[in-house]
Every structure is written in structure tokens, then in C-alpha cells.
mmCIF file of C-alpha atoms in Angstrom:
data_model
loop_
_atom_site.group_PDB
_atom_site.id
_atom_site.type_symbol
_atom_site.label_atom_id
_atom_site.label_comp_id
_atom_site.label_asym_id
_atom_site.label_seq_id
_atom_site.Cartn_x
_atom_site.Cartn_y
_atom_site.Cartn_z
ATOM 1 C CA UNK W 1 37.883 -31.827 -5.277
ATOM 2 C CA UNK W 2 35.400 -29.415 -7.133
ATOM 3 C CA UNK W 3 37.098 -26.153 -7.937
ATOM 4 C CA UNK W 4 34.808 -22.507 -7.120
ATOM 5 C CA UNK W 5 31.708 -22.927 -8.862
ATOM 6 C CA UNK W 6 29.713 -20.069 -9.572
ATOM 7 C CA UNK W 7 26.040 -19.497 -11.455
ATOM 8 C CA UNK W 8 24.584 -18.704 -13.482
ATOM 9 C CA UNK W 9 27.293 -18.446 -16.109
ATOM 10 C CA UNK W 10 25.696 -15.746 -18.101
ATOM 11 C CA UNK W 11 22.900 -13.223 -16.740
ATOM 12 C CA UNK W 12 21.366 -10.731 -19.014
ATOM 13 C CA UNK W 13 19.142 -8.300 -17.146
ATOM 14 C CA UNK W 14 17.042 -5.221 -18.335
ATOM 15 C CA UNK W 15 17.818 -1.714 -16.453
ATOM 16 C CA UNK W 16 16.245 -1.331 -13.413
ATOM 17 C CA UNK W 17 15.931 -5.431 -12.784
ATOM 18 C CA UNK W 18 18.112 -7.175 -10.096
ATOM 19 C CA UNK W 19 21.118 -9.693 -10.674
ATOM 20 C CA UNK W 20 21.696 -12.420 -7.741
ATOM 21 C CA UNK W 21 25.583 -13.754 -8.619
ATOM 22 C CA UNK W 22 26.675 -17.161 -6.791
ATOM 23 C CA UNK W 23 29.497 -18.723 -5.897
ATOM 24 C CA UNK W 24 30.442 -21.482 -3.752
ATOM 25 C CA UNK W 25 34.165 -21.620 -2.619
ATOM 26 C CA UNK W 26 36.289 -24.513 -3.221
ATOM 27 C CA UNK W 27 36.093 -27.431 -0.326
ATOM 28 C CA UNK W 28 37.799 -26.512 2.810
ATOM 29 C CA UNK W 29 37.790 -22.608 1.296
ATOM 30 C CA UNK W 30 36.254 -20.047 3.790
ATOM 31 C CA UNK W 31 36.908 -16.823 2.525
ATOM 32 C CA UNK W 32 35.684 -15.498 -0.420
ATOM 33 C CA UNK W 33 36.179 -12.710 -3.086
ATOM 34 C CA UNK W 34 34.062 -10.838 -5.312
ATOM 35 C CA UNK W 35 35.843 -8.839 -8.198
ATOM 36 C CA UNK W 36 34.629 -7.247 -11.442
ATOM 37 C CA UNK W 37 36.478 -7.078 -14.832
ATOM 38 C CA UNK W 38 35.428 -4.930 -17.437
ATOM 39 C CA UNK W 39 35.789 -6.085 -21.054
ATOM 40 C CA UNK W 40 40.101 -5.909 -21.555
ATOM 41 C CA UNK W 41 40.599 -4.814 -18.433
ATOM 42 C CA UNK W 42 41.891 -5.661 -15.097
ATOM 43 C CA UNK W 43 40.354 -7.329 -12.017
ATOM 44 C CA UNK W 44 38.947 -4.935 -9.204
ATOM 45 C CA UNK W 45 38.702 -6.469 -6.203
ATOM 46 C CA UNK W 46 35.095 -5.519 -4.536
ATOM 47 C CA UNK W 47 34.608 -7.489 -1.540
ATOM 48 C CA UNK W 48 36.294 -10.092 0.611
ATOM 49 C CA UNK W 49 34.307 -12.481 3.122
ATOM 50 C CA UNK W 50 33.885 -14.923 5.506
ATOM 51 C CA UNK W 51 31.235 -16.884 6.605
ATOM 52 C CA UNK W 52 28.729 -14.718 8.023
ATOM 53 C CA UNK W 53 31.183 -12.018 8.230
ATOM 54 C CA UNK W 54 31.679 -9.197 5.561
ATOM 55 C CA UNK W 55 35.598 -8.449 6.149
ATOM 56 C CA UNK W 56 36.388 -5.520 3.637
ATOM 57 C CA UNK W 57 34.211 -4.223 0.970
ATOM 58 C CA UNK W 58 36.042 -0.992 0.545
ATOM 59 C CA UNK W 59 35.438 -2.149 -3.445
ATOM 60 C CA UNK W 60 32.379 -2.220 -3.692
ATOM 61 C CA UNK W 61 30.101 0.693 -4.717
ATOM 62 C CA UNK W 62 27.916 1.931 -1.515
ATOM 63 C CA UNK W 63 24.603 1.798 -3.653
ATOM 64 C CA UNK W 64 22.516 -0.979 -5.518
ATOM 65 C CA UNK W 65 25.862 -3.220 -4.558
ATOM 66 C CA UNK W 66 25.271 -6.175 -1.473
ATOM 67 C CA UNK W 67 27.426 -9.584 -1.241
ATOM 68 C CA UNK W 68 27.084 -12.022 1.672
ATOM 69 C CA UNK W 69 28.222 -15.123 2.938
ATOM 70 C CA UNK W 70 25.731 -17.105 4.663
ATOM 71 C CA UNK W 71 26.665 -19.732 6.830
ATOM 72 C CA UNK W 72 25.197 -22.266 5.024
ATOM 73 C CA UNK W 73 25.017 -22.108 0.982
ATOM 74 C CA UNK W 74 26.838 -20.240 -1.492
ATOM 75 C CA UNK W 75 27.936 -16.362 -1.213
ATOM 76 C CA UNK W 76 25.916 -14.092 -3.061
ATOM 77 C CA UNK W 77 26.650 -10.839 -4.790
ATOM 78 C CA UNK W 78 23.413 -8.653 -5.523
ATOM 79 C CA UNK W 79 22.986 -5.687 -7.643
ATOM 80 C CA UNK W 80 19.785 -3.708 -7.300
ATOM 81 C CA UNK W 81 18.230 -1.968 -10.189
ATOM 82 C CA UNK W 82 20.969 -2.384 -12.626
ATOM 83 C CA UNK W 83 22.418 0.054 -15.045
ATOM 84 C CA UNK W 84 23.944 -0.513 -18.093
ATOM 85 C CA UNK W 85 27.505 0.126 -16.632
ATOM 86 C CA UNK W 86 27.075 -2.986 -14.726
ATOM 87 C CA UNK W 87 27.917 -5.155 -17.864
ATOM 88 C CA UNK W 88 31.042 -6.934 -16.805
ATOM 89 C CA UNK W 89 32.428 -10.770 -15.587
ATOM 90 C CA UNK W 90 31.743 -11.084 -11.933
ATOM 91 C CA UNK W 91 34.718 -13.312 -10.657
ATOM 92 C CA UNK W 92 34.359 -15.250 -7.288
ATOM 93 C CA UNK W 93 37.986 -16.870 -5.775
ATOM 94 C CA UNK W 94 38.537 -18.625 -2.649
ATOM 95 C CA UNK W 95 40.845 -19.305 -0.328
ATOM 96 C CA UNK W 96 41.811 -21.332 2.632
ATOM 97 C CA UNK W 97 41.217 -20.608 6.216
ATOM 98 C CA UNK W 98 44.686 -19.186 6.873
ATOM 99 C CA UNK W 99 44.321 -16.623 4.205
ATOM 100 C CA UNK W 100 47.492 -14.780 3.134
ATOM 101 C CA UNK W 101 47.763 -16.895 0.076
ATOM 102 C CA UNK W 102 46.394 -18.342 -2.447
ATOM 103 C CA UNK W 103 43.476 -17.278 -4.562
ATOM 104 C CA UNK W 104 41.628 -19.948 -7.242
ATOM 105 C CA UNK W 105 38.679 -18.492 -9.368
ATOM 106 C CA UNK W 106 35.465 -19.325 -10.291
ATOM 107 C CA UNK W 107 34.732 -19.388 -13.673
ATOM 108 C CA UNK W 108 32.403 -16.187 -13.643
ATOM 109 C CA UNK W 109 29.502 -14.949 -14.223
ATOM 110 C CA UNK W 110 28.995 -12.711 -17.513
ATOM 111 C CA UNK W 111 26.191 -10.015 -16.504
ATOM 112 C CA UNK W 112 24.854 -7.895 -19.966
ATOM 113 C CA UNK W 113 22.266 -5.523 -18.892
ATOM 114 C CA UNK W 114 19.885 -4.552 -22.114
ATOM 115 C CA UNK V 1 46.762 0.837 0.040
ATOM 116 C CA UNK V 2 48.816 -1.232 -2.632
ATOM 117 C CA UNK V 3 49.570 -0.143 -6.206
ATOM 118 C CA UNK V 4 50.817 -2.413 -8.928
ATOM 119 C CA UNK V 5 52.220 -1.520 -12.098
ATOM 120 C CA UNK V 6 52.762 -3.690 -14.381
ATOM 121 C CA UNK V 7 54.342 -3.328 -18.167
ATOM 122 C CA UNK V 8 54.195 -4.103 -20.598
ATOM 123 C CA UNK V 9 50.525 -3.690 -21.644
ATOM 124 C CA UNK V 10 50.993 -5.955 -24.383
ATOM 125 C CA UNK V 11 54.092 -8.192 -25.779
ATOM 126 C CA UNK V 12 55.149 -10.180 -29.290
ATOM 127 C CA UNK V 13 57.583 -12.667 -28.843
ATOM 128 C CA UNK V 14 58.529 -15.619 -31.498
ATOM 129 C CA UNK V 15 58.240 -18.857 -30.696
ATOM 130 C CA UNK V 16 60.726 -20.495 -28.520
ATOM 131 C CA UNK V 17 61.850 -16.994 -27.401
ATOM 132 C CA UNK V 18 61.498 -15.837 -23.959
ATOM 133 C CA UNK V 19 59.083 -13.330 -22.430
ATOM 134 C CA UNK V 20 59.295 -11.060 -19.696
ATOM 135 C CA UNK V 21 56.429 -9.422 -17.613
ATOM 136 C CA UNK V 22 57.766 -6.946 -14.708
ATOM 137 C CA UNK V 23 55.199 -5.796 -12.221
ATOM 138 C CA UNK V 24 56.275 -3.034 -9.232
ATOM 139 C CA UNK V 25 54.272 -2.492 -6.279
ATOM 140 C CA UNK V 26 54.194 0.299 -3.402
ATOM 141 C CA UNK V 27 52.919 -1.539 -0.027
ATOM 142 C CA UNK V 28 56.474 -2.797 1.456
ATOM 143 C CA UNK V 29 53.987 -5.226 3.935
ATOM 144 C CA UNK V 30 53.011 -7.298 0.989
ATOM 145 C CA UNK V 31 54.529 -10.974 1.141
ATOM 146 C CA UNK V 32 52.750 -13.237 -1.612
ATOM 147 C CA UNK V 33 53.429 -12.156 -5.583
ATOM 148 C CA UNK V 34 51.107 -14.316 -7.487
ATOM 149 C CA UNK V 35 51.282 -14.811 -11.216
ATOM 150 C CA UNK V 36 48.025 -15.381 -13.408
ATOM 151 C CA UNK V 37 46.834 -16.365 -16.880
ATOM 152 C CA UNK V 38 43.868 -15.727 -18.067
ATOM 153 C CA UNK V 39 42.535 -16.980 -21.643
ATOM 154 C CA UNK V 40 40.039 -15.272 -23.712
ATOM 155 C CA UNK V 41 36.487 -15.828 -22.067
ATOM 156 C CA UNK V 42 38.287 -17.868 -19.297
ATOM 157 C CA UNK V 43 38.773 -17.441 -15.405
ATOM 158 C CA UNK V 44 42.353 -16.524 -14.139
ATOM 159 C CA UNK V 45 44.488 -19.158 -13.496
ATOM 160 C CA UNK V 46 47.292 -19.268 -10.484
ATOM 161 C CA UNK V 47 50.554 -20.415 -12.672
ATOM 162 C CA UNK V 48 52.907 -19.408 -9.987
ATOM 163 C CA UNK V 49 53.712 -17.571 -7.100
ATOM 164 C CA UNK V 50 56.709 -16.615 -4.964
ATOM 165 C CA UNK V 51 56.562 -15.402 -0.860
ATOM 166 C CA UNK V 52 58.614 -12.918 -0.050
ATOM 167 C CA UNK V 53 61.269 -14.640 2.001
ATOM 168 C CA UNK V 54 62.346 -16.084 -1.640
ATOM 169 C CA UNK V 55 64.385 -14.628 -3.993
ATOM 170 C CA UNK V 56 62.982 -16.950 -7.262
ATOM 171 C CA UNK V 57 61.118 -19.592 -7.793
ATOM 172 C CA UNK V 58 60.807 -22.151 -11.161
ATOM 173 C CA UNK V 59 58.241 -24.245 -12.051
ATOM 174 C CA UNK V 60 59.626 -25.782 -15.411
ATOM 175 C CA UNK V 61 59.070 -23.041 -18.540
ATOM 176 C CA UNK V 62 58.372 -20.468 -15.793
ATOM 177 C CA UNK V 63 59.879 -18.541 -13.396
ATOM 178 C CA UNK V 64 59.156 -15.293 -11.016
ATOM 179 C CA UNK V 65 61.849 -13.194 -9.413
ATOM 180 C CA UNK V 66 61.150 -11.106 -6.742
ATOM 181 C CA UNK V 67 63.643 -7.740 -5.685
ATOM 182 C CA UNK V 68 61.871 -6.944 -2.372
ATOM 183 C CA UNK V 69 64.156 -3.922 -2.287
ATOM 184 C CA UNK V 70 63.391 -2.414 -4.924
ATOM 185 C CA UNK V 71 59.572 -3.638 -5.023
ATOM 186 C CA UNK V 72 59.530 -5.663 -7.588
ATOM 187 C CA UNK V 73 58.679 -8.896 -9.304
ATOM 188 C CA UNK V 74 58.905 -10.451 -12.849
ATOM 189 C CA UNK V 75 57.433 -13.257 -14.554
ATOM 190 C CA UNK V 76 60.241 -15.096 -17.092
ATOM 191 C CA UNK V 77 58.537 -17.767 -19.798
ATOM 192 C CA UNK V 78 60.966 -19.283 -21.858
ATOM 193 C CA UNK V 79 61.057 -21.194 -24.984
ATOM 194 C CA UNK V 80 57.724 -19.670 -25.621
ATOM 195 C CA UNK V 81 54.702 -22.249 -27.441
ATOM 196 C CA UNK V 82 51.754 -20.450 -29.003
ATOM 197 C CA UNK V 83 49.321 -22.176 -26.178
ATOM 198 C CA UNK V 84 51.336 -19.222 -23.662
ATOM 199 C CA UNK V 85 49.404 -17.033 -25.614
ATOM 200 C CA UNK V 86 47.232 -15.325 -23.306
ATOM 201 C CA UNK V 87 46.710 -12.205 -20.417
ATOM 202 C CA UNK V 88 49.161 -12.408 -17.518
ATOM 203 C CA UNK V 89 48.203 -10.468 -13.973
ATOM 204 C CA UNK V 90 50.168 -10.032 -11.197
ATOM 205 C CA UNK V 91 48.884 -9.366 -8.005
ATOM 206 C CA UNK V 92 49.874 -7.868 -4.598
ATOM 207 C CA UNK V 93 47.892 -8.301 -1.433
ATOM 208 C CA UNK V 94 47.718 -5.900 0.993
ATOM 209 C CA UNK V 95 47.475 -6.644 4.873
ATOM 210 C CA UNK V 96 44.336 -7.230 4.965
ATOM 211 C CA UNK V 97 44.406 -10.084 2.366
ATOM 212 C CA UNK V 98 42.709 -8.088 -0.662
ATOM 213 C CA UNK V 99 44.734 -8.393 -3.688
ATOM 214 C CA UNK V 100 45.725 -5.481 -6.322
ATOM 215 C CA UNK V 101 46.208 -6.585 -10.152
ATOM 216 C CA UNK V 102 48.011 -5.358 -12.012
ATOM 217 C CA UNK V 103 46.390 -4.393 -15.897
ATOM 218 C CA UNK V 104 47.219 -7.310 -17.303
ATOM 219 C CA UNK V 105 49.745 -8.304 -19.932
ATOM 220 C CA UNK V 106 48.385 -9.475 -23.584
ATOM 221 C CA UNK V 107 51.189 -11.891 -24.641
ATOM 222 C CA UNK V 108 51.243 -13.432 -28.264
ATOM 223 C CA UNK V 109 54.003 -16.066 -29.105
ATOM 224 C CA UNK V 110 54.058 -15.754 -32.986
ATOM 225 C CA UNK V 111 54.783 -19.255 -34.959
#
């Protein structure tokens, strides 16, 4: 059973260019989170989904910040025109359907924006 | 919504001693305390976690109490190896199944 995958595993961007995070949950997995962790710092949680449903995104920043969860393929976390600030690991983790439990992470993706 | 706390920010213990990581939290709906670890340059790992109609839980080296009284939970590791070297979260969800981390826990068992 293949654990969250998620790609690419590094990103570098220039300002102003757009980053297009994936992830694809573990098998039998239907929600999904995105969080962000800053170099020795915590996870912040930015957005939890379902399939074709966006179920709290109280994280995420209103502007240049999208995620969805299509219901076929992986989810995807866009950033629009990024800034230098956005340099951080993007984290993915499922869970199963009956939520309430149990989170596994993807391995990340490492976004450096020159 | 939730708030965790967690201390201490960062912890030396010899080898084969025990650590302890204590982690409080505000939201008295929240009923899953998950532990991670999380290796330099690695994703966080689930290493344990405890629901709230529990008191403790073990799971060989490593063990989580929970005081849902007093709101809150603790990670125990004994007989430490160097390979437990790493950053610990713990994490409280709140009702809507979004979880709050704590700020992590840099642990380094000395050899």
C-alpha cells in the first residue's frame, strides 16, 4: 500500500511565477490536508479537503493561495505569483473516510522562490 | 479554535535516560492526541496516539498519557538511543478535524 505521494519534491520558482504542489492521498484516503512549515518551525495547517469539496481553508491566505481536490487525480495546492515569503515545505497528509483520526504525511514538497 | 502548547522547545537527555515532552491544549471537544517525529529534511511520522476515552497508552519505548481534566498530554521515551534524536509534535484536532501542532520539540539523546 503506497503511502501519500506528493511532487515534485523540490520546486524553485522566481517571484512573480506560479507553483502547482501535488499530492495524492494514501489508498482508501479521502480527505486531504495541506500545511506549511517554515524552516524550524511548526506545521500550520492551511486547508482540509475532500473530493470535490473544499471543507475548511480558514489557513490558507485569501490571495495568490488555491488547493483543490478533483475527483479524479491528485489534490493540488497553487500559489499565484509567488513571493519570496513563500519559501517553505508544503506537507500533504491523508486520512480515511471516517476522519477524526489519523493523519500520515507526504513527504513534501520544498518550494525556494529566487 | 484549539491552542497547543507544548514545552519544552528543545531537550538533552543521555543515553538510556528517559525524556519527557508535555503538550496542553484549550478546546475541551478534542478527542485524538497524536504524537509525531519528524527527522531533519523528513516528513512527520505518526509514532503514537491516544483517544480520549484512554488514560495511557504504550507502544514498547513509548508511551503518551493523557489528563483530560486538566488538558493535557505527555509523550514518555525511555531508555533513550541516539536514533530518538529528532523533532516531536503533538497535535490536537479541533471539531472540525483540522489539527493544531504544537512547536515542536528538538530532542538530542547524547552518547
Amino acid at each position: 500500500n503506497a503511502g501519500v505521494m506528493q511532487n515534485p519534491r523540490h520546486l524553485v520558482r522566481r517571484r512573480g511565477q506560479e507553483a502547482r504542489l501535488r499530492c495524492s492521498p494514501m489508498k482508501g484516503h479521502s480527505h486531504v490536508y495541506w500545511y506549511r512549515q517554515l524552516p524550524e518551525e511548526g506545521l500550520k495547517f492551511m486547508v482540509y479537503l475532500q473530493k470535490e469539496n473544499i471543507i475548511d481553508e480558514s489557513g490558507m491566505p485569501k490571495e495568490r493561495f488555491s488547493a483543490e481536490f478533483p475527483k479524479e487525480g491528485p489534490s493540488i495546492l497553487r500559489i499565484q505569483q509567488v513571493v519570496r515569503g513563500d519559501s517553505a515545505a508544503y506537507f500533504c497528509a491523508s486520512s480515511p473516510p471516517a476522519g477524526g483520526g489519523e493523519q500520515y504525511f507526504g513527504p513534501g514538497t520544498r518550494l525556494t522562490v529566487t | 479554535g484549539e491552542n497547543v502548547e507544548q514545552h519544552p522547545s528543545t531537550l538533552s537527555v543521555q543515553e538510556g535516560d528517559s525524556a519527557v515532552i508535555k503538550c496542553t491544549y484549550s478546546d475541551s471537544a478534542s478527542n485524538y492526541f497524536p504524537w509525531y517525529k519528524q527527522e531533519l529534511g523528513k516528513r512527520p511520522q505518526l509514532i503514537i496516539d491516544i483517544r480520549s476515552n484512554v488514560g495511557e497508552k504504550k507502544d514498547q519505548r513509548i508511551a503518551v498519557t493523557l489528563n483530560k481534566t486538566a488538558k493535557h498530554f505527555s509523550l514518555h521515551i525511555t531508555e533513550t538511543q541516539p536514533e530518538d534524536s529528532a523533532v516531536y509534535f503533538c497535535a490536537a484536532p479541533n471539531t472540525g478535524n483540522q489539527f493544531y501542532f504544537g512547536t515542536g520539540t528538538s530532542l538530542t539523546v547524547i552518547p
